[in-house]
Amino acid sequence: MESLRSSSLQTPFFFSQSTVLSNKSVSNPRTISPLMHRAKSRFEPLRCTTSHSSETEAKPKETKLWGGRFEDSVTDIVEKFTESISFDKQLYKHDIMGSKAHASMLAEQGLISFSDRDSILKGLDEIERRIEAGEFVWRTDREDVHMNIEAALTDLVGEPAKKLHTARSRNDQVLTDFRLWCRDAIDRIISSIRHLQVALVKLALNNEGLIIPGYTHLQRAQPVLLQHLLLAYVEQLDRDAGRLLDCRARLNFCPLGACALAGTGLPIDRFMTSEALGFTAPMRNSIDAVSDRDFVLEFLSANSIIAVHLSRIGEEWVLWASEEFGFITPSDSVSTGSSIMPQKKNPDPMELVRGKSARVIGDLVTLLTLCKGLPLAYNRDLQEDKEPTFDSVKTITGMLEVSAEFAQNITFNDKRIQKALPAGYLDATTLADYLVKKARYFVFLNFSVFFKILSP
């Protein structure tokens, strides 16, 4: 690994056509092609306005990061249709993290000066502060989270910001952001799973020894302990957490350095950025790094299985709260009523848990359909991977949280359950087992007598 790391400092890690580019050290980092943003004083405050404001309409459109060869600006309709800032601004924290790691690596490799690095890092800190303080205005004419932050950085610190995009494409940049975001989202979901598991265990402990009818085909089957049934949910959720942990381990590899698809001929250190961002290692293939979304598919698949488990809990508790069962009574704090029927008390949270499982499953199907016909490498279709992922995470987190809340606010009706136990011949299997045991005993007894008679 050390030899591989040291060699990566001299030559690109990827085996791609870019390796035929000159690999000489860059003597003057200021000669690197800058971003296509107009330079401002580094002390000039950010002026971020929406693309629909009268101020923006009165001024010429800002040159795009990719606009060097284009003579005409895109139309307003195209700009509105292709923007992603309305949803990918959620990635801002991870985009800033990636840019900080990238800038530090560029300085260490002599591709930018340490003074430029310090200006970039300070500017990124200020942008993050403004975003979190609600002072940053996202601009649709800057398309996405990456261009909004880089353009704002140029407005803030000037020339040094124009060097940040050296040896980096938005293709590997967005995948780095997205993997970091998914990694954090998985950690949050696992925490919510553990919270629900604890709530279920406490509910089991508070109802120790309570026997309830067990069901198959929704028909009474055998008596079981309520604790045993509640712990079945705990086991399912434990496997759900395990799937997410497996997914996290597989997605935790760094795409930075893949650039558009073929890597870079500049002497970058991909291990440095990977380590700085907490990844296991750099990704091995540059085309794979920017083109596949299997890590998101696996993530949404795991979320869908969680949603199915939660939906089953929801269905059971909705049934148990009905007059026909009457096994549980939700407290008023987790129930709703009717605008016309004053007697109603509905377990709406668990009905919505059951219903929202369809959304989570739908998010997975959306992404599967999105990816199924794409040639290598990157295609703009993949911009559509964010919204279903964001929705899946938000929905599954809400489902887990409200299920835990519901579990902490229900009461089991012991008397109603005890009255239900005699009906349905729940002991039929136990009686059959008893008769089998008795029959075996009688057979054994008869054989013993027979052998005694035969004995001399």
GROMACS .gro file of C-alpha atoms in nm:
model
  456
    1MET     CA    1   0.000   0.000   0.000
    2GLU     CA    2   0.287   0.239   0.081
    3SER     CA    3   0.453   0.177  -0.255
    4LEU     CA    4   0.119   0.230  -0.426
    5ARG     CA    5   0.067   0.551  -0.232
    6SER     CA    6   0.412   0.687  -0.312
    7SER     CA    7   0.376   0.607  -0.680
    8SER     CA    8   0.039   0.782  -0.687
    9LEU     CA    9   0.216   1.105  -0.602
   10GLN     CA   10   0.403   1.090  -0.932
   11THR     CA   11   0.150   0.934  -1.168
   12PRO     CA   12  -0.230   0.928  -1.182
   13PHE     CA   13  -0.392   0.637  -1.002
   14PHE     CA   14  -0.636   0.571  -1.286
   15PHE     CA   15  -0.543   0.370  -1.593
   16SER     CA   16  -0.700   0.595  -1.856
   17GLN     CA   17  -0.622   0.798  -2.162
   18SER     CA   18  -0.532   1.095  -1.942
   19THR     CA   19  -0.210   0.920  -1.839
   20VAL     CA   20  -0.058   1.013  -2.173
   21LEU     CA   21  -0.074   1.380  -2.075
   22SER     CA   22   0.236   1.553  -1.949
   23ASN     CA   23   0.305   1.452  -1.593
   24LYS     CA   24   0.570   1.710  -1.517
   25SER     CA   25   0.545   1.901  -1.192
   26VAL     CA   26   0.369   2.234  -1.222
   27SER     CA   27   0.625   2.504  -1.160
   28ASN     CA   28   0.379   2.790  -1.152
   29PRO     CA   29   0.038   2.697  -1.015
   30ARG     CA   30  -0.105   3.029  -1.130
   31THR     CA   31  -0.081   2.917  -1.492
   32ILE     CA   32  -0.357   2.659  -1.444
   33SER     CA   33  -0.677   2.742  -1.634
   34PRO     CA   34  -0.904   2.938  -1.400
   35LEU     CA   35  -1.279   2.917  -1.352
   36MET     CA   36  -1.483   3.129  -1.589
   37HIS     CA   37  -1.615   3.364  -1.320
   38ARG     CA   38  -1.549   3.738  -1.328
   39ALA     CA   39  -1.297   3.832  -1.058
   40LYS     CA   40  -1.411   4.049  -0.768
   41SER     CA   41  -1.227   4.201  -0.477
   42ARG     CA   42  -1.176   3.939  -0.210
   43PHE     CA   43  -1.324   4.180   0.040
   44GLU     CA   44  -1.641   4.248  -0.158
   45PRO     CA   45  -1.950   4.094   0.008
   46LEU     CA   46  -2.156   3.826  -0.164
   47ARG     CA   47  -2.435   3.955  -0.387
   48CYS     CA   48  -2.657   3.655  -0.449
   49THR     CA   49  -2.994   3.713  -0.618
   50THR     CA   50  -3.243   3.480  -0.780
   51SER     CA   51  -3.243   3.441  -1.155
   52HIS     CA   52  -3.600   3.575  -1.161
   53SER     CA   53  -3.522   3.911  -0.998
   54SER     CA   54  -3.541   4.239  -1.188
   55GLU     CA   55  -3.175   4.302  -1.105
   56THR     CA   56  -3.067   3.980  -1.275
   57GLU     CA   57  -3.290   4.039  -1.576
   58ALA     CA   58  -3.143   4.386  -1.625
   59LYS     CA   59  -2.783   4.258  -1.634
   60PRO     CA   60  -2.614   4.023  -1.884
   61LYS     CA   61  -2.622   3.660  -1.774
   62GLU     CA   62  -2.316   3.536  -1.586
   63THR     CA   63  -2.078   3.320  -1.787
   64LYS     CA   64  -2.120   2.953  -1.694
   65LEU     CA   65  -1.834   2.746  -1.561
   66TRP     CA   66  -1.860   2.543  -1.883
   67GLY     CA   67  -1.942   2.839  -2.110
   68GLY     CA   68  -1.606   2.905  -2.270
   69ARG     CA   69  -1.691   2.775  -2.621
   70PHE     CA   70  -2.050   2.900  -2.631
   71GLU     CA   71  -2.153   3.221  -2.803
   72ASP     CA   72  -2.513   3.233  -2.678
   73SER     CA   73  -2.662   3.191  -2.331
   74VAL     CA   74  -2.920   2.921  -2.265
   75THR     CA   75  -3.282   3.035  -2.273
   76ASP     CA   76  -3.474   3.093  -1.951
   77ILE     CA   77  -3.686   2.783  -2.016
   78VAL     CA   78  -3.379   2.560  -2.058
   79GLU     CA   79  -3.213   2.715  -1.754
   80LYS     CA   80  -3.519   2.656  -1.538
   81PHE     CA   81  -3.561   2.299  -1.665
   82THR     CA   82  -3.198   2.196  -1.614
   83GLU     CA   83  -3.124   2.360  -1.278
   84SER     CA   84  -3.081   2.139  -0.975
   85ILE     CA   85  -3.006   2.396  -0.706
   86SER     CA   86  -3.368   2.381  -0.589
   87PHE     CA   87  -3.293   2.040  -0.438
   88ASP     CA   88  -2.918   1.967  -0.444
   89LYS     CA   89  -2.840   2.258  -0.212
   90GLN     CA   90  -2.888   1.996   0.060
   91LEU     CA   91  -2.537   1.882  -0.033
   92TYR     CA   92  -2.376   2.215   0.062
   93LYS     CA   93  -2.200   2.090   0.376
   94HIS     CA   94  -2.052   1.791   0.197
   95ASP     CA   95  -1.957   2.000  -0.108
   96ILE     CA   96  -1.764   2.235   0.118
   97MET     CA   97  -1.596   1.940   0.292
   98GLY     CA   98  -1.486   1.798  -0.042
   99SER     CA   99  -1.358   2.134  -0.165
  100LYS     CA  100  -1.154   2.185   0.151
  101ALA     CA  101  -0.991   1.844   0.115
  102HIS     CA  102  -0.927   1.906  -0.256
  103ALA     CA  103  -0.773   2.250  -0.198
  104SER     CA  104  -0.543   2.114   0.074
  105MET     CA  105  -0.430   1.834  -0.156
  106LEU     CA  106  -0.363   2.076  -0.444
  107ALA     CA  107  -0.141   2.285  -0.217
  108GLU     CA  108   0.052   1.984  -0.089
  109GLN     CA  109   0.113   1.875  -0.448
  110GLY     CA  110   0.234   2.219  -0.554
  111LEU     CA  111  -0.060   2.277  -0.786
  112ILE     CA  112  -0.167   2.588  -0.594
  113SER     CA  113   0.018   2.797  -0.335
  114PHE     CA  114  -0.042   2.756   0.037
  115SER     CA  115  -0.151   3.118   0.047
  116ASP     CA  116  -0.421   3.043  -0.211
  117ARG     CA  117  -0.525   2.736  -0.011
  118ASP     CA  118  -0.564   2.945   0.304
  119SER     CA  119  -0.777   3.201   0.119
  120ILE     CA  120  -0.998   2.924  -0.022
  121LEU     CA  121  -1.044   2.755   0.316
  122LYS     CA  122  -1.126   3.084   0.487
  123GLY     CA  123  -1.373   3.173   0.213
  124LEU     CA  124  -1.543   2.833   0.232
  125ASP     CA  125  -1.582   2.871   0.609
  126GLU     CA  126  -1.750   3.207   0.554
  127ILE     CA  127  -1.984   3.066   0.288
  128GLU     CA  128  -2.084   2.779   0.519
  129ARG     CA  129  -2.152   3.027   0.798
  130ARG     CA  130  -2.372   3.238   0.570
  131ILE     CA  131  -2.565   2.935   0.446
  132GLU     CA  132  -2.638   2.814   0.798
  133ALA     CA  133  -2.730   3.166   0.909
  134GLY     CA  134  -2.978   3.197   0.621
  135GLU     CA  135  -2.781   3.483   0.464
  136PHE     CA  136  -2.683   3.299   0.145
  137VAL     CA  137  -2.916   3.330  -0.154
  138TRP     CA  138  -2.907   3.040  -0.398
  139ARG     CA  139  -2.909   3.145  -0.764
  140THR     CA  140  -3.076   2.931  -1.029
  141ASP     CA  141  -2.859   3.084  -1.303
  142ARG     CA  142  -2.564   2.913  -1.132
  143GLU     CA  143  -2.739   2.578  -1.185
  144ASP     CA  144  -2.630   2.366  -0.892
  145VAL     CA  145  -2.477   2.361  -0.545
  146HIS     CA  146  -2.121   2.332  -0.682
  147MET     CA  147  -2.137   2.635  -0.911
  148ASN     CA  148  -2.324   2.842  -0.652
  149ILE     CA  149  -2.053   2.782  -0.394
  150GLU     CA  150  -1.759   2.824  -0.635
  151ALA     CA  151  -1.900   3.142  -0.787
  152ALA     CA  152  -1.971   3.284  -0.442
  153LEU     CA  153  -1.617   3.191  -0.338
  154THR     CA  154  -1.481   3.381  -0.638
  155ASP     CA  155  -1.691   3.682  -0.542
  156LEU     CA  156  -1.551   3.656  -0.190
  157VAL     CA  157  -1.178   3.581  -0.231
  158GLY     CA  158  -1.107   3.651  -0.599
  159GLU     CA  159  -0.829   3.481  -0.798
  160PRO     CA  160  -0.747   3.191  -0.559
  161ALA     CA  161  -1.103   3.056  -0.595
  162LYS     CA  162  -1.052   3.017  -0.970
  163LYS     CA  163  -0.790   2.748  -0.907
  164LEU     CA  164  -1.012   2.530  -0.689
  165HIS     CA  165  -1.153   2.339  -0.987
  166THR     CA  166  -0.804   2.224  -1.093
  167ALA     CA  167  -0.796   1.846  -1.154
  168ARG     CA  168  -1.165   1.819  -1.070
  169SER     CA  169  -1.489   1.787  -1.267
  170ARG     CA  170  -1.841   1.829  -1.141
  171ASN     CA  171  -1.882   1.460  -1.226
  172ASP     CA  172  -1.645   1.336  -0.956
  173GLN     CA  173  -1.732   1.631  -0.731
  174VAL     CA  174  -2.103   1.552  -0.711
  175LEU     CA  175  -2.039   1.181  -0.654
  176THR     CA  176  -1.808   1.266  -0.367
  177ASP     CA  177  -2.072   1.494  -0.216
  178PHE     CA  178  -2.345   1.236  -0.267
  179ARG     CA  179  -2.150   0.948  -0.111
  180LEU     CA  180  -2.068   1.165   0.190
  181TRP     CA  181  -2.435   1.266   0.221
  182CYS     CA  182  -2.558   0.905   0.197
  183ARG     CA  183  -2.301   0.795   0.454
  184ASP     CA  184  -2.431   1.050   0.704
  185ALA     CA  185  -2.792   0.967   0.618
  186ILE     CA  186  -2.730   0.598   0.689
  187ASP     CA  187  -2.588   0.686   1.030
  188ARG     CA  188  -2.900   0.891   1.110
  189ILE     CA  189  -3.136   0.614   1.000
  190ILE     CA  190  -2.951   0.351   1.204
  191SER     CA  191  -2.981   0.577   1.509
  192SER     CA  192  -3.358   0.601   1.449
  193ILE     CA  193  -3.380   0.222   1.414
  194ARG     CA  194  -3.206   0.175   1.750
  195HIS     CA  195  -3.446   0.423   1.909
  196LEU     CA  196  -3.746   0.224   1.783
  197GLN     CA  197  -3.591  -0.103   1.900
  198VAL     CA  198  -3.547   0.039   2.250
  199ALA     CA  199  -3.910   0.158   2.251
  200LEU     CA  200  -4.029  -0.192   2.154
  201VAL     CA  201  -3.815  -0.363   2.418
  202LYS     CA  202  -3.951  -0.125   2.684
  203LEU     CA  203  -4.305  -0.199   2.568
  204ALA     CA  204  -4.231  -0.571   2.601
  205LEU     CA  205  -4.089  -0.530   2.952
  206ASN     CA  206  -4.391  -0.326   3.061
  207ASN     CA  207  -4.621  -0.611   2.955
  208GLU     CA  208  -4.427  -0.907   3.088
  209GLY     CA  209  -4.622  -1.233   3.093
  210LEU     CA  210  -4.915  -1.107   2.886
  211ILE     CA  211  -5.049  -1.384   2.660
  212ILE     CA  212  -5.219  -1.286   2.335
  213PRO     CA  213  -5.370  -1.480   2.044
  214GLY     CA  214  -5.116  -1.550   1.772
  215TYR     CA  215  -5.243  -1.543   1.415
  216THR     CA  216  -5.175  -1.711   1.083
  217HIS     CA  217  -5.381  -1.615   0.775
  218LEU     CA  218  -5.535  -1.357   1.012
  219GLN     CA  219  -5.704  -1.652   1.183
  220ARG     CA  220  -5.647  -1.740   1.547
  221ALA     CA  221  -5.367  -1.994   1.565
  222GLN     CA  222  -5.182  -2.040   1.898
  223PRO     CA  223  -5.134  -1.844   2.219
  224VAL     CA  224  -4.804  -1.651   2.235
  225LEU     CA  225  -4.642  -1.407   2.473
  226LEU     CA  226  -4.679  -1.044   2.367
  227GLN     CA  227  -4.308  -1.003   2.443
  228HIS     CA  228  -4.226  -1.271   2.189
  229LEU     CA  229  -4.426  -1.094   1.920
  230LEU     CA  230  -4.278  -0.749   1.994
  231LEU     CA  231  -3.925  -0.891   1.988
  232ALA     CA  232  -3.996  -1.030   1.640
  233TYR     CA  233  -4.013  -0.668   1.524
  234VAL     CA  234  -3.685  -0.598   1.702
  235GLU     CA  235  -3.514  -0.881   1.515
  236GLN     CA  236  -3.642  -0.755   1.179
  237LEU     CA  237  -3.516  -0.405   1.254
  238ASP     CA  238  -3.178  -0.545   1.355
  239ARG     CA  239  -3.137  -0.702   1.011
  240ASP     CA  240  -3.246  -0.371   0.858
  241ALA     CA  241  -2.964  -0.193   1.042
  242GLY     CA  242  -2.721  -0.463   0.927
  243ARG     CA  243  -2.816  -0.408   0.564
  244LEU     CA  244  -2.751  -0.036   0.602
  245LEU     CA  245  -2.413  -0.100   0.761
  246ASP     CA  246  -2.319  -0.330   0.473
  247CYS     CA  247  -2.430  -0.062   0.226
  248ARG     CA  248  -2.227   0.202   0.410
  249ALA     CA  249  -1.913  -0.009   0.389
  250ARG     CA  250  -1.954  -0.058   0.012
  251LEU     CA  251  -2.024   0.307  -0.068
  252ASN     CA  252  -1.737   0.442   0.143
  253PHE     CA  253  -1.487   0.482  -0.143
  254CYS     CA  254  -1.374   0.814  -0.284
  255PRO     CA  255  -1.446   0.918  -0.647
  256LEU     CA  256  -1.236   1.238  -0.635
  257GLY     CA  257  -0.971   1.235  -0.907
  258ALA     CA  258  -1.190   1.056  -1.159
  259CYS     CA  259  -1.267   1.399  -1.308
  260ALA     CA  260  -1.511   1.378  -1.603
  261LEU     CA  261  -1.442   1.009  -1.667
  262ALA     CA  262  -1.074   0.954  -1.755
  263GLY     CA  263  -0.885   1.085  -1.456
  264THR     CA  264  -0.620   1.357  -1.482
  265GLY     CA  265  -0.260   1.389  -1.594
  266LEU     CA  266  -0.182   1.628  -1.309
  267PRO     CA  267   0.015   1.486  -1.013
  268ILE     CA  268  -0.269   1.467  -0.758
  269ASP     CA  269  -0.273   1.254  -0.442
  270ARG     CA  270  -0.603   1.069  -0.434
  271PHE     CA  271  -0.514   0.887  -0.113
  272MET     CA  272  -0.476   1.219   0.068
  273THR     CA  273  -0.825   1.342  -0.023
  274SER     CA  274  -0.976   1.000   0.043
  275GLU     CA  275  -0.825   0.985   0.391
  276ALA     CA  276  -0.917   1.346   0.471
  277LEU     CA  277  -1.283   1.273   0.394
  278GLY     CA  278  -1.296   0.950   0.594
  279PHE     CA  279  -1.323   0.715   0.295
  280THR     CA  280  -1.175   0.366   0.301
  281ALA     CA  281  -0.974   0.423  -0.019
  282PRO     CA  282  -0.997   0.587  -0.363
  283MET     CA  283  -1.216   0.414  -0.620
  284ARG     CA  284  -1.012   0.200  -0.859
  285ASN     CA  285  -1.180   0.276  -1.191
  286SER     CA  286  -1.248   0.632  -1.305
  287ILE     CA  287  -1.535   0.541  -1.540
  288ASP     CA  288  -1.708   0.338  -1.272
  289ALA     CA  289  -1.653   0.619  -1.021
  290VAL     CA  290  -1.862   0.874  -1.212
  291SER     CA  291  -2.120   0.656  -1.386
  292ASP     CA  292  -2.269   0.406  -1.142
  293ARG     CA  293  -2.532   0.463  -0.878
  294ASP     CA  294  -2.551   0.112  -0.739
  295PHE     CA  295  -2.463   0.245  -0.393
  296VAL     CA  296  -2.781   0.458  -0.401
  297LEU     CA  297  -2.987   0.167  -0.535
  298GLU     CA  298  -2.864  -0.050  -0.250
  299PHE     CA  299  -2.939   0.227   0.000
  300LEU     CA  300  -3.294   0.278  -0.127
  301SER     CA  301  -3.347  -0.097  -0.140
  302ALA     CA  302  -3.254  -0.123   0.228
  303ASN     CA  303  -3.490   0.168   0.303
  304SER     CA  304  -3.769  -0.009   0.116
  305ILE     CA  305  -3.729  -0.323   0.325
  306ILE     CA  306  -3.741  -0.110   0.640
  307ALA     CA  307  -4.057   0.055   0.506
  308VAL     CA  308  -4.219  -0.286   0.449
  309HIS     CA  309  -4.138  -0.392   0.805
  310LEU     CA  310  -4.277  -0.069   0.947
  311SER     CA  311  -4.587  -0.101   0.730
  312ARG     CA  312  -4.654  -0.446   0.876
  313ILE     CA  313  -4.623  -0.307   1.229
  314GLY     CA  314  -4.857  -0.026   1.130
  315GLU     CA  315  -5.114  -0.266   0.988
  316GLU     CA  316  -5.110  -0.482   1.300
  317TRP     CA  317  -5.147  -0.192   1.539
  318VAL     CA  318  -5.425  -0.033   1.332
  319LEU     CA  319  -5.614  -0.363   1.350
  320TRP     CA  320  -5.549  -0.402   1.722
  321ALA     CA  321  -5.678  -0.050   1.788
  322SER     CA  322  -6.011  -0.126   1.616
  323GLU     CA  323  -6.327  -0.212   1.808
  324GLU     CA  324  -6.320  -0.557   1.650
  325PHE     CA  325  -5.990  -0.637   1.825
  326GLY     CA  326  -5.961  -0.377   2.101
  327PHE     CA  327  -5.619  -0.508   2.205
  328ILE     CA  328  -5.455  -0.165   2.231
  329THR     CA  329  -5.563   0.189   2.314
  330PRO     CA  330  -5.344   0.466   2.173
  331SER     CA  331  -5.321   0.776   2.390
  332ASP     CA  332  -5.481   1.099   2.272
  333SER     CA  333  -5.134   1.239   2.201
  334VAL     CA  334  -5.084   0.998   1.909
  335SER     CA  335  -5.443   0.986   1.781
  336THR     CA  336  -5.670   1.203   1.569
  337GLY     CA  337  -6.046   1.245   1.541
  338SER     CA  338  -6.315   1.305   1.283
  339SER     CA  339  -6.460   1.635   1.168
  340ILE     CA  340  -6.812   1.483   1.158
  341MET     CA  341  -6.810   1.177   1.388
  342PRO     CA  342  -6.738   1.289   1.745
  343GLN     CA  343  -6.685   0.937   1.877
  344LYS     CA  344  -6.390   0.856   1.650
  345LYS     CA  345  -6.034   0.807   1.774
  346ASN     CA  346  -5.808   0.708   1.489
  347PRO     CA  347  -5.452   0.566   1.496
  348ASP     CA  348  -5.359   0.793   1.203
  349PRO     CA  349  -4.980   0.791   1.256
  350MET     CA  350  -4.958   0.417   1.194
  351GLU     CA  351  -5.198   0.440   0.900
  352LEU     CA  352  -4.961   0.693   0.745
  353VAL     CA  353  -4.664   0.470   0.823
  354ARG     CA  354  -4.844   0.202   0.625
  355GLY     CA  355  -4.923   0.448   0.347
  356LYS     CA  356  -4.582   0.616   0.324
  357SER     CA  357  -4.415   0.280   0.264
  358ALA     CA  358  -4.549   0.316  -0.091
  359ARG     CA  359  -4.346   0.636  -0.133
  360VAL     CA  360  -4.023   0.473  -0.022
  361ILE     CA  361  -4.075   0.177  -0.252
  362GLY     CA  362  -4.166   0.417  -0.533
  363ASP     CA  363  -3.841   0.609  -0.482
  364LEU     CA  364  -3.648   0.286  -0.535
  365VAL     CA  365  -3.844   0.201  -0.850
  366THR     CA  366  -3.783   0.553  -0.983
  367LEU     CA  367  -3.408   0.516  -0.947
  368LEU     CA  368  -3.401   0.162  -1.087
  369THR     CA  369  -3.589   0.283  -1.394
  370LEU     CA  370  -3.361   0.587  -1.425
  371CYS     CA  371  -3.043   0.377  -1.433
  372LYS     CA  372  -3.153   0.082  -1.643
  373GLY     CA  373  -3.073   0.216  -1.992
  374LEU     CA  374  -2.772   0.442  -1.944
  375PRO     CA  375  -2.448   0.385  -2.138
  376LEU     CA  376  -2.113   0.458  -1.974
  377ALA     CA  377  -2.005   0.700  -1.844
  378TYR     CA  378  -2.186   1.003  -1.700
  379ASN     CA  379  -2.524   1.113  -1.841
  380ARG     CA  380  -2.730   1.413  -1.732
  381ASP     CA  381  -3.015   1.174  -1.651
  382LEU     CA  382  -2.826   1.101  -1.331
  383GLN     CA  383  -2.910   1.445  -1.198
  384GLU     CA  384  -3.248   1.287  -1.121
  385ASP     CA  385  -3.097   1.054  -0.859
  386LYS     CA  386  -3.105   1.314  -0.582
  387GLU     CA  387  -3.474   1.388  -0.528
  388PRO     CA  388  -3.591   1.025  -0.481
  389THR     CA  389  -3.296   0.964  -0.248
  390PHE     CA  390  -3.367   1.273  -0.040
  391ASP     CA  391  -3.735   1.179  -0.026
  392SER     CA  392  -3.662   0.819   0.072
  393VAL     CA  393  -3.438   0.925   0.359
  394LYS     CA  394  -3.676   1.193   0.486
  395THR     CA  395  -3.975   0.957   0.468
  396ILE     CA  396  -3.812   0.654   0.629
  397THR     CA  397  -3.669   0.868   0.909
  398GLY     CA  398  -4.015   1.010   0.980
  399MET     CA  399  -4.170   0.663   0.975
  400LEU     CA  400  -3.917   0.532   1.227
  401GLU     CA  401  -3.956   0.831   1.456
  402VAL     CA  402  -4.336   0.825   1.464
  403SER     CA  403  -4.342   0.445   1.514
  404ALA     CA  404  -4.122   0.486   1.823
  405GLU     CA  405  -4.345   0.768   1.945
  406PHE     CA  406  -4.656   0.553   1.896
  407ALA     CA  407  -4.497   0.256   2.076
  408GLN     CA  408  -4.433   0.476   2.379
  409ASN     CA  409  -4.797   0.593   2.391
  410ILE     CA  410  -5.012   0.281   2.369
  411THR     CA  411  -5.171   0.066   2.638
  412PHE     CA  412  -5.254  -0.303   2.603
  413ASN     CA  413  -5.602  -0.394   2.726
  414ASP     CA  414  -5.536  -0.700   2.941
  415LYS     CA  415  -5.900  -0.782   3.015
  416ARG     CA  416  -6.008  -0.755   2.653
  417ILE     CA  417  -5.720  -0.979   2.546
  418GLN     CA  418  -5.796  -1.237   2.817
  419LYS     CA  419  -6.159  -1.254   2.707
  420ALA     CA  420  -6.043  -1.318   2.351
  421LEU     CA  421  -5.817  -1.610   2.441
  422PRO     CA  422  -6.082  -1.887   2.492
  423ALA     CA  423  -6.233  -1.846   2.145
  424GLY     CA  424  -6.084  -2.013   1.841
  425TYR     CA  425  -5.946  -2.334   1.997
  426LEU     CA  426  -5.602  -2.178   2.048
  427ASP     CA  427  -5.491  -2.481   2.255
  428ALA     CA  428  -5.572  -2.734   1.982
  429THR     CA  429  -5.206  -2.780   1.883
  430THR     CA  430  -5.097  -2.807   2.246
  431LEU     CA  431  -5.363  -3.072   2.306
  432ALA     CA  432  -5.249  -3.263   1.996
  433ASP     CA  433  -4.890  -3.255   2.124
  434TYR     CA  434  -5.012  -3.383   2.462
  435LEU     CA  435  -5.198  -3.674   2.303
  436VAL     CA  436  -4.894  -3.767   2.095
  437LYS     CA  437  -4.681  -3.773   2.408
  438LYS     CA  438  -4.940  -3.984   2.592
  439ALA     CA  439  -4.965  -4.228   2.301
  440ARG     CA  440  -4.589  -4.272   2.297
  441TYR     CA  441  -4.598  -4.337   2.672
  442PHE     CA  442  -4.869  -4.605   2.637
  443VAL     CA  443  -4.678  -4.772   2.354
  444PHE     CA  444  -4.363  -4.775   2.565
  445LEU     CA  445  -4.557  -4.913   2.866
  446ASN     CA  446  -4.716  -5.194   2.663
  447PHE     CA  447  -4.377  -5.297   2.519
  448SER     CA  448  -4.230  -5.306   2.871
  449VAL     CA  449  -4.506  -5.541   2.993
  450PHE     CA  450  -4.464  -5.761   2.687
  451PHE     CA  451  -4.090  -5.802   2.745
  452LYS     CA  452  -4.145  -5.880   3.110
  453ILE     CA  453  -4.381  -6.160   3.017
  454LEU     CA  454  -4.126  -6.307   2.776
  455SER     CA  455  -3.848  -6.285   3.031
  456PRO     CA  456  -3.763  -6.620   3.210
   0.00000   0.00000   0.00000
